[in-house]
Amino acid sequence: MKNINTGTPRNVLGHVISGAIASAVISGAINYKKYQNGQLKKCEAIKDITKKATQGAIVTGSAIATTNYIGEGNYLRALTSASIGMAGIYALEIIEEKLEQKYLINQNLQLEENSND
């Protein structure tokens, strides 16, 4: 199979950092507006910005690595890089879900303890 010219291979780590910064800027601006309008609490905005920046870093790094491998003609590694990116995003979603469940359980236990006093 013929290689696809994707240009000079790019530095994955540099793009991971760029992806995190870009995602944080976008999410920060959106969440700041929501915070100013009273739609989000400060802690919720910070949590979302952190999550989006992490997701941006993972996706950008994965995309650059995938493109580099496509340029080399190594489609198995390209597929693996894309899969790792998807798995990273999925893992963040699961971690957030589990942390929210734990937080709600702990919050409910505190409410029950306070009501028994």
Backbone as a chain_set.jsonl record, in Angstrom:
{"seq": "MKNINTGTPRNVLGHVISGAIASAVISGAINYKKYQNGQLKKCEAIKDITKKATQGAIVTGSAIATTNYIGEGNYLRALTSASIGMAGIYALEIIEEKLEQKYLINQNLQLEENSND", "coords": {"N": [[0.845, -1.173, 0.0], [0.524, 2.241, -0.751], [2.291, 4.904, 0.788], [0.836, 7.631, 2.567], [1.325, 11.017, 2.114], [1.878, 12.816, 4.793], [3.282, 14.948, 5.537], [6.076, 16.353, 7.369], [6.986, 14.371, 10.154], [5.448, 15.086, 13.264], [6.117, 16.418, 16.551], [4.925, 14.641, 19.167], [4.601, 15.091, 21.977], [4.803, 17.885, 22.162], [2.458, 18.604, 20.848], [0.588, 17.457, 22.526], [0.768, 19.136, 24.737], [0.004, 21.545, 23.484], [-2.628, 20.856, 22.753], [-3.797, 20.562, 25.27], [-3.598, 23.178, 26.254], [-5.074, 24.651, 24.319], [-7.621, 23.476, 24.621], [-8.136, 24.11, 27.285], [-8.253, 26.902, 27.149], [-10.495, 27.323, 25.461], [-12.535, 25.952, 26.9], [-12.3, 27.321, 29.296], [-13.126, 29.935, 28.634], [-15.807, 29.465, 27.863], [-16.859, 28.34, 30.233], [-16.371, 30.411, 32.029], [-18.152, 32.361, 31.177], [-20.559, 31.007, 31.713], [-20.29, 30.807, 34.493], [-20.322, 33.526, 35.21], [-22.947, 34.084, 34.503], [-24.268, 32.726, 36.43], [-24.809, 30.069, 36.011], [-23.096, 28.044, 36.586], [-21.193, 26.785, 39.315], [-18.154, 27.931, 40.855], [-16.347, 25.824, 41.49], [-17.363, 23.776, 39.881], [-16.893, 24.802, 37.34], [-14.09, 24.9, 37.282], [-13.508, 22.184, 37.54], [-14.613, 21.207, 35.129], [-13.059, 22.572, 33.228], [-10.544, 21.5, 33.771], [-11.011, 18.808, 33.148], [-11.68, 18.989, 30.388], [-9.303, 20.081, 29.37], [-7.525, 17.989, 29.859], [-8.698, 15.984, 28.285], [-8.404, 17.214, 25.784], [-5.63, 17.199, 25.563], [-5.094, 14.438, 25.455], [-6.535, 13.639, 23.135], [-5.398, 15.254, 21.107], [-2.669, 14.498, 21.174], [-2.952, 11.779, 20.546], [-4.092, 11.986, 17.982], [-2.022, 13.249, 16.526], [0.051, 11.368, 16.786], [-1.184, 9.23, 15.475], [-1.436, 10.293, 12.884], [1.279, 10.635, 12.248], [2.085, 7.922, 12.124], [0.487, 7.047, 10.007], [1.66, 8.479, 7.948], [4.07, 7.131, 7.817], [3.229, 4.813, 6.794], [2.487, 2.83, 8.485], [-0.062, 1.343, 9.39], [-1.181, -0.282, 11.348], [-0.004, 0.58, 13.742], [-0.992, 3.16, 13.62], [-3.746, 2.731, 13.917], [-3.654, 1.635, 16.467], [-2.724, 3.858, 17.954], [-4.872, 5.65, 17.625], [-6.821, 4.151, 18.909], [-5.83, 4.076, 21.525], [-6.122, 6.755, 22.197], [-8.949, 6.979, 22.161], [-9.53, 5.169, 24.211], [-8.358, 6.485, 26.351], [-9.971, 8.792, 26.616], [-12.406, 7.567, 27.183], [-11.724, 6.318, 29.6], [-11.343, 8.566, 31.245], [-13.982, 9.501, 31.375], [-15.226, 7.381, 32.749], [-13.8, 7.434, 35.168], [-14.561, 9.967, 36.123], [-17.307, 9.525, 36.44], [-17.294, 7.524, 38.448], [-16.068, 8.919, 40.558], [-17.978, 10.917, 40.995], [-20.146, 9.349, 41.809], [-19.082, 8.304, 44.184], [-18.738, 10.676, 45.597], [-21.405, 11.533, 45.827], [-22.455, 9.437, 47.342], [-20.931, 9.702, 49.707], [-21.78, 12.272, 50.431], [-24.506, 11.82, 50.869], [-24.317, 10.073, 53.052], [-23.249, 11.807, 54.977], [-25.393, 13.578, 55.205], [-27.314, 11.864, 56.271], [-26.087, 11.224, 58.717], [-26.07, 13.74, 59.928], [-28.808, 14.191, 60.16], [-29.5, 12.348, 62.038], [-28.534, 13.338, 64.36]], "CA": [[0.0, 0.0, 0.0], [1.301, 3.464, -0.883], [2.253, 5.805, 1.935], [0.152, 8.914, 2.407], [2.222, 12.089, 2.525], [1.29, 13.632, 5.86], [4.255, 15.981, 5.888], [7.115, 16.001, 8.331], [6.43, 13.886, 11.425], [5.375, 16.099, 14.304], [6.434, 16.069, 17.929], [3.675, 14.308, 19.842], [4.523, 15.762, 23.279], [4.501, 19.294, 21.936], [1.05, 18.731, 20.506], [-0.18, 17.143, 23.738], [0.728, 20.383, 25.5], [-0.824, 22.476, 22.713], [-4.02, 20.421, 22.873], [-4.263, 20.881, 26.624], [-3.749, 24.635, 26.355], [-6.203, 25.073, 23.479], [-8.862, 23.018, 25.238], [-8.334, 24.886, 28.515], [-8.664, 28.26, 26.755], [-11.877, 27.254, 24.978], [-13.402, 25.582, 28.011], [-12.246, 28.407, 30.275], [-13.969, 31.04, 28.167], [-17.203, 29.025, 27.928], [-17.25, 28.175, 31.631], [-16.363, 31.725, 32.685], [-19.435, 32.982, 30.83], [-21.584, 30.302, 32.482], [-20.102, 31.2, 35.894], [-20.794, 34.904, 35.32], [-24.411, 34.063, 34.393], [-24.812, 31.955, 37.548], [-25.188, 28.732, 35.565], [-22.1, 27.099, 37.121], [-20.415, 27.186, 40.492], [-16.723, 28.05, 40.558], [-15.71, 24.499, 41.535], [-17.816, 23.026, 38.705], [-16.192, 25.363, 36.179], [-12.691, 24.457, 37.354], [-13.521, 20.741, 37.26], [-14.86, 21.012, 33.705], [-11.883, 23.058, 32.494], [-9.493, 20.493, 33.967], [-11.393, 17.619, 32.371], [-11.578, 19.29, 28.958], [-7.881, 20.241, 29.036], [-6.954, 16.641, 29.833], [-9.215, 15.328, 27.087], [-7.764, 17.851, 24.632], [-4.253, 16.705, 25.498], [-5.129, 13.039, 25.011], [-7.003, 13.55, 21.747], [-4.424, 15.867, 20.209], [-1.505, 13.612, 21.122], [-3.349, 10.58, 19.812], [-4.277, 12.341, 16.568], [-0.71, 13.513, 15.92], [0.747, 10.08, 16.681], [-1.869, 8.476, 14.425], [-1.051, 10.882, 11.599], [2.686, 10.287, 12.008], [2.157, 6.522, 11.702], [-0.092, 6.954, 8.662], [2.704, 8.974, 7.047], [5.09, 6.083, 7.691], [2.616, 3.635, 6.2], [2.298, 1.834, 9.533], [-1.479, 1.5, 9.714], [-1.487, -0.973, 12.6], [0.353, 1.52, 14.816], [-1.935, 4.283, 13.525], [-4.979, 2.268, 14.539], [-3.37, 1.504, 17.89], [-2.672, 5.209, 18.532], [-6.246, 6.162, 17.687], [-7.52, 3.374, 19.946], [-5.342, 4.538, 22.828], [-6.783, 8.034, 22.432], [-10.344, 6.714, 22.524], [-9.537, 4.523, 25.525], [-8.048, 7.518, 27.342], [-11.17, 9.609, 26.811], [-13.378, 6.705, 27.856], [-11.269, 6.146, 30.987], [-11.657, 9.803, 31.979], [-15.428, 9.53, 31.614], [-15.514, 6.385, 33.788], [-13.239, 7.951, 36.42], [-15.438, 11.048, 36.583], [-18.561, 8.91, 36.888], [-17.045, 6.843, 39.724], [-15.827, 9.939, 41.572], [-19.26, 11.558, 41.294], [-20.921, 8.392, 42.593], [-18.496, 8.258, 45.523], [-19.03, 11.952, 46.238], [-22.82, 11.542, 46.185], [-22.63, 8.483, 48.447], [-20.382, 10.342, 50.91], [-22.64, 13.405, 50.764], [-25.723, 11.255, 51.439], [-23.983, 9.564, 54.38], [-23.127, 12.968, 55.855], [-26.743, 14.077, 55.444], [-27.954, 10.919, 57.189], [-25.475, 11.401, 60.042], [-26.535, 15.013, 60.476], [-30.228, 14.103, 60.493], [-29.614, 11.49, 63.223], [-28.06, 14.061, 65.544]], "C": [[0.896, 1.244, 0.0], [1.159, 4.332, 0.37], [1.508, 7.084, 1.582], [1.103, 9.991, 2.911], [1.511, 12.979, 3.537], [2.249, 14.72, 6.317], [5.297, 15.457, 6.856], [6.47, 15.478, 9.611], [6.515, 14.974, 12.501], [5.677, 15.54, 15.679], [5.132, 15.858, 18.701], [3.551, 15.063, 21.159], [4.2, 17.248, 23.133], [3.03, 19.516, 21.623], [0.135, 18.342, 21.66], [-0.336, 18.422, 24.562], [-0.147, 21.42, 24.793], [-2.306, 22.134, 22.83], [-4.603, 20.741, 24.233], [-4.515, 22.375, 26.765], [-4.955, 25.114, 25.554], [-7.538, 24.693, 24.115], [-9.171, 23.793, 26.513], [-8.807, 26.305, 28.197], [-10.131, 28.268, 26.317], [-12.837, 26.979, 26.133], [-13.438, 26.686, 29.064], [-13.151, 29.558, 29.893], [-15.453, 30.67, 28.276], [-17.673, 28.946, 29.376], [-17.248, 29.492, 32.398], [-17.688, 32.441, 32.417], [-20.564, 32.333, 31.629], [-21.503, 30.672, 33.966], [-20.641, 32.608, 36.122], [-22.325, 34.982, 35.277], [-25.074, 33.262, 35.514], [-25.249, 30.548, 37.168], [-24.272, 27.655, 36.124], [-21.496, 27.666, 38.395], [-18.944, 27.204, 40.09], [-16.046, 26.676, 40.515], [-16.118, 23.646, 40.34], [-17.099, 23.5, 37.443], [-14.751, 24.869, 36.142], [-12.591, 22.967, 37.019], [-13.69, 20.486, 35.762], [-13.671, 21.46, 32.86], [-10.755, 22.033, 32.58], [-9.769, 19.247, 33.128], [-11.204, 17.865, 30.877], [-10.122, 19.461, 28.524], [-7.2, 18.877, 28.944], [-7.417, 15.884, 28.592], [-8.579, 15.907, 25.822], [-6.338, 17.368, 24.443], [-4.217, 15.279, 24.942], [-5.484, 12.943, 23.526], [-5.97, 14.117, 20.777], [-3.182, 14.991, 20.069], [-1.787, 12.358, 20.319], [-3.48, 10.864, 18.317], [-2.946, 12.569, 15.866], [0.068, 12.211, 15.756], [0.139, 9.234, 15.561], [-1.458, 8.977, 13.048], [0.398, 10.568, 11.258], [2.811, 8.85, 11.502], [1.548, 6.314, 10.317], [0.946, 7.406, 7.63], [3.817, 7.972, 6.823], [4.538, 4.849, 6.977], [2.372, 2.525, 7.201], [0.871, 1.963, 10.079], [-1.886, 0.778, 10.987], [-1.159, -0.06, 13.788], [-0.587, 2.733, 14.808], [-3.249, 3.917, 14.212], [-4.808, 2.132, 16.051], [-3.352, 2.87, 18.571], [-4.06, 5.815, 18.664], [-7.033, 5.456, 18.788], [-7.095, 3.804, 21.343], [-5.981, 5.884, 23.183], [-8.227, 7.85, 22.871], [-10.439, 6.094, 23.914], [-9.245, 5.542, 26.63], [-9.242, 8.397, 27.651], [-12.23, 8.812, 27.566], [-13.01, 6.526, 29.331], [-11.564, 7.397, 31.815], [-13.14, 9.894, 32.311], [-15.806, 8.571, 32.747], [-15.005, 6.881, 35.147], [-14.132, 9.047, 36.978], [-16.74, 10.489, 37.147], [-18.389, 8.26, 38.258], [-16.804, 7.853, 40.846], [-17.118, 10.644, 41.97], [-20.141, 10.637, 42.13], [-20.41, 8.345, 44.022], [-18.816, 9.538, 46.274], [-20.485, 12.001, 46.683], [-23.098, 10.605, 47.347], [-22.126, 9.104, 49.742], [-21.26, 11.5, 51.368], [-23.932, 12.902, 51.406], [-25.472, 10.701, 52.83], [-23.866, 10.707, 55.379], [-24.502, 13.543, 56.188], [-27.477, 13.177, 56.433], [-27.399, 11.073, 58.6], [-25.96, 12.685, 60.703], [-28.001, 14.947, 60.885], [-30.457, 13.236, 61.72], [-29.179, 12.207, 64.491], [-29.178, 14.734, 66.295]], "O": [[1.916, 1.274, 0.688], [0.073, 4.477, 0.93], [1.548, 7.553, 0.445], [1.629, 9.886, 4.018], [0.655, 13.789, 3.182], [2.049, 15.338, 7.363], [5.375, 14.258, 7.12], [5.512, 16.072, 10.106], [7.517, 15.678, 12.623], [5.515, 14.347, 15.936], [4.34, 16.785, 18.866], [2.493, 15.626, 21.438], [3.41, 17.795, 23.902], [2.429, 20.491, 22.074], [-0.982, 18.849, 21.758], [-1.43, 18.746, 25.025], [-0.95, 22.096, 25.436], [-3.141, 23.024, 22.989], [-5.762, 21.143, 24.343], [-5.528, 22.789, 27.329], [-5.766, 25.894, 26.054], [-8.471, 25.495, 24.143], [-10.33, 24.1, 26.792], [-9.663, 26.847, 28.896], [-10.91, 29.117, 26.75], [-13.827, 27.688, 26.316], [-14.485, 26.954, 29.654], [-13.866, 30.097, 30.737], [-16.261, 31.479, 28.732], [-18.756, 29.427, 29.709], [-18.043, 29.67, 33.321], [-18.27, 33.048, 33.315], [-21.428, 33.03, 32.161], [-22.532, 30.832, 34.622], [-21.334, 32.859, 37.109], [-22.928, 35.834, 35.929], [-26.298, 33.134, 35.548], [-25.981, 29.903, 37.918], [-24.632, 26.478, 36.134], [-21.313, 28.876, 38.528], [-18.545, 26.572, 39.112], [-15.261, 26.398, 39.608], [-15.308, 22.871, 39.833], [-16.742, 22.695, 36.582], [-14.253, 24.468, 35.09], [-11.687, 22.548, 36.296], [-12.992, 19.648, 35.19], [-13.318, 20.799, 31.883], [-10.096, 21.737, 31.584], [-8.871, 18.706, 32.483], [-10.627, 17.03, 30.18], [-9.747, 19.033, 27.432], [-6.39, 18.644, 28.048], [-6.62, 15.221, 27.929], [-8.254, 15.165, 24.894], [-5.886, 17.152, 23.319], [-3.409, 14.962, 24.069], [-4.813, 12.25, 22.762], [-5.702, 13.516, 19.736], [-2.7, 14.771, 18.957], [-0.965, 11.925, 19.511], [-3.03, 10.073, 17.488], [-2.761, 12.129, 14.731], [0.674, 11.975, 14.71], [0.861, 8.598, 14.793], [-1.166, 8.184, 12.152], [0.715, 10.266, 10.107], [3.558, 8.587, 10.56], [2.039, 5.495, 9.54], [1.091, 6.793, 6.573], [4.441, 7.958, 5.762], [5.292, 3.95, 6.603], [2.079, 1.394, 6.812], [0.639, 2.612, 11.099], [-2.844, 1.186, 11.643], [-1.949, 0.054, 14.725], [-0.932, 3.264, 15.863], [-3.792, 4.7, 14.992], [-5.708, 2.473, 16.819], [-3.91, 3.022, 19.658], [-4.389, 6.419, 19.685], [-7.812, 6.081, 19.507], [-7.928, 3.883, 22.247], [-6.34, 6.119, 24.337], [-8.681, 8.479, 23.827], [-11.318, 6.447, 24.7], [-9.819, 5.466, 27.716], [-9.502, 8.714, 28.812], [-12.872, 9.329, 28.48], [-13.876, 6.577, 30.204], [-11.989, 7.291, 32.966], [-13.511, 10.317, 33.406], [-16.617, 8.916, 33.607], [-15.701, 6.76, 36.155], [-14.428, 9.06, 38.173], [-17.214, 10.924, 38.196], [-19.238, 8.424, 39.133], [-17.285, 7.663, 41.963], [-17.33, 10.936, 43.147], [-20.81, 11.093, 43.057], [-21.198, 8.346, 44.967], [-19.133, 9.495, 47.463], [-20.779, 12.457, 47.788], [-23.883, 10.93, 48.237], [-22.809, 9.044, 50.765], [-21.46, 11.688, 52.568], [-24.406, 13.486, 52.381], [-26.323, 10.84, 53.708], [-24.335, 10.587, 56.51], [-24.748, 13.949, 57.323], [-28.175, 13.662, 57.323], [-28.156, 11.054, 59.571], [-26.23, 12.707, 61.904], [-28.397, 15.586, 61.861], [-31.488, 13.362, 62.381], [-29.437, 11.719, 65.591], [-28.935, 15.381, 67.314]]}, "num_chains": 1, "name": "protein.A"}
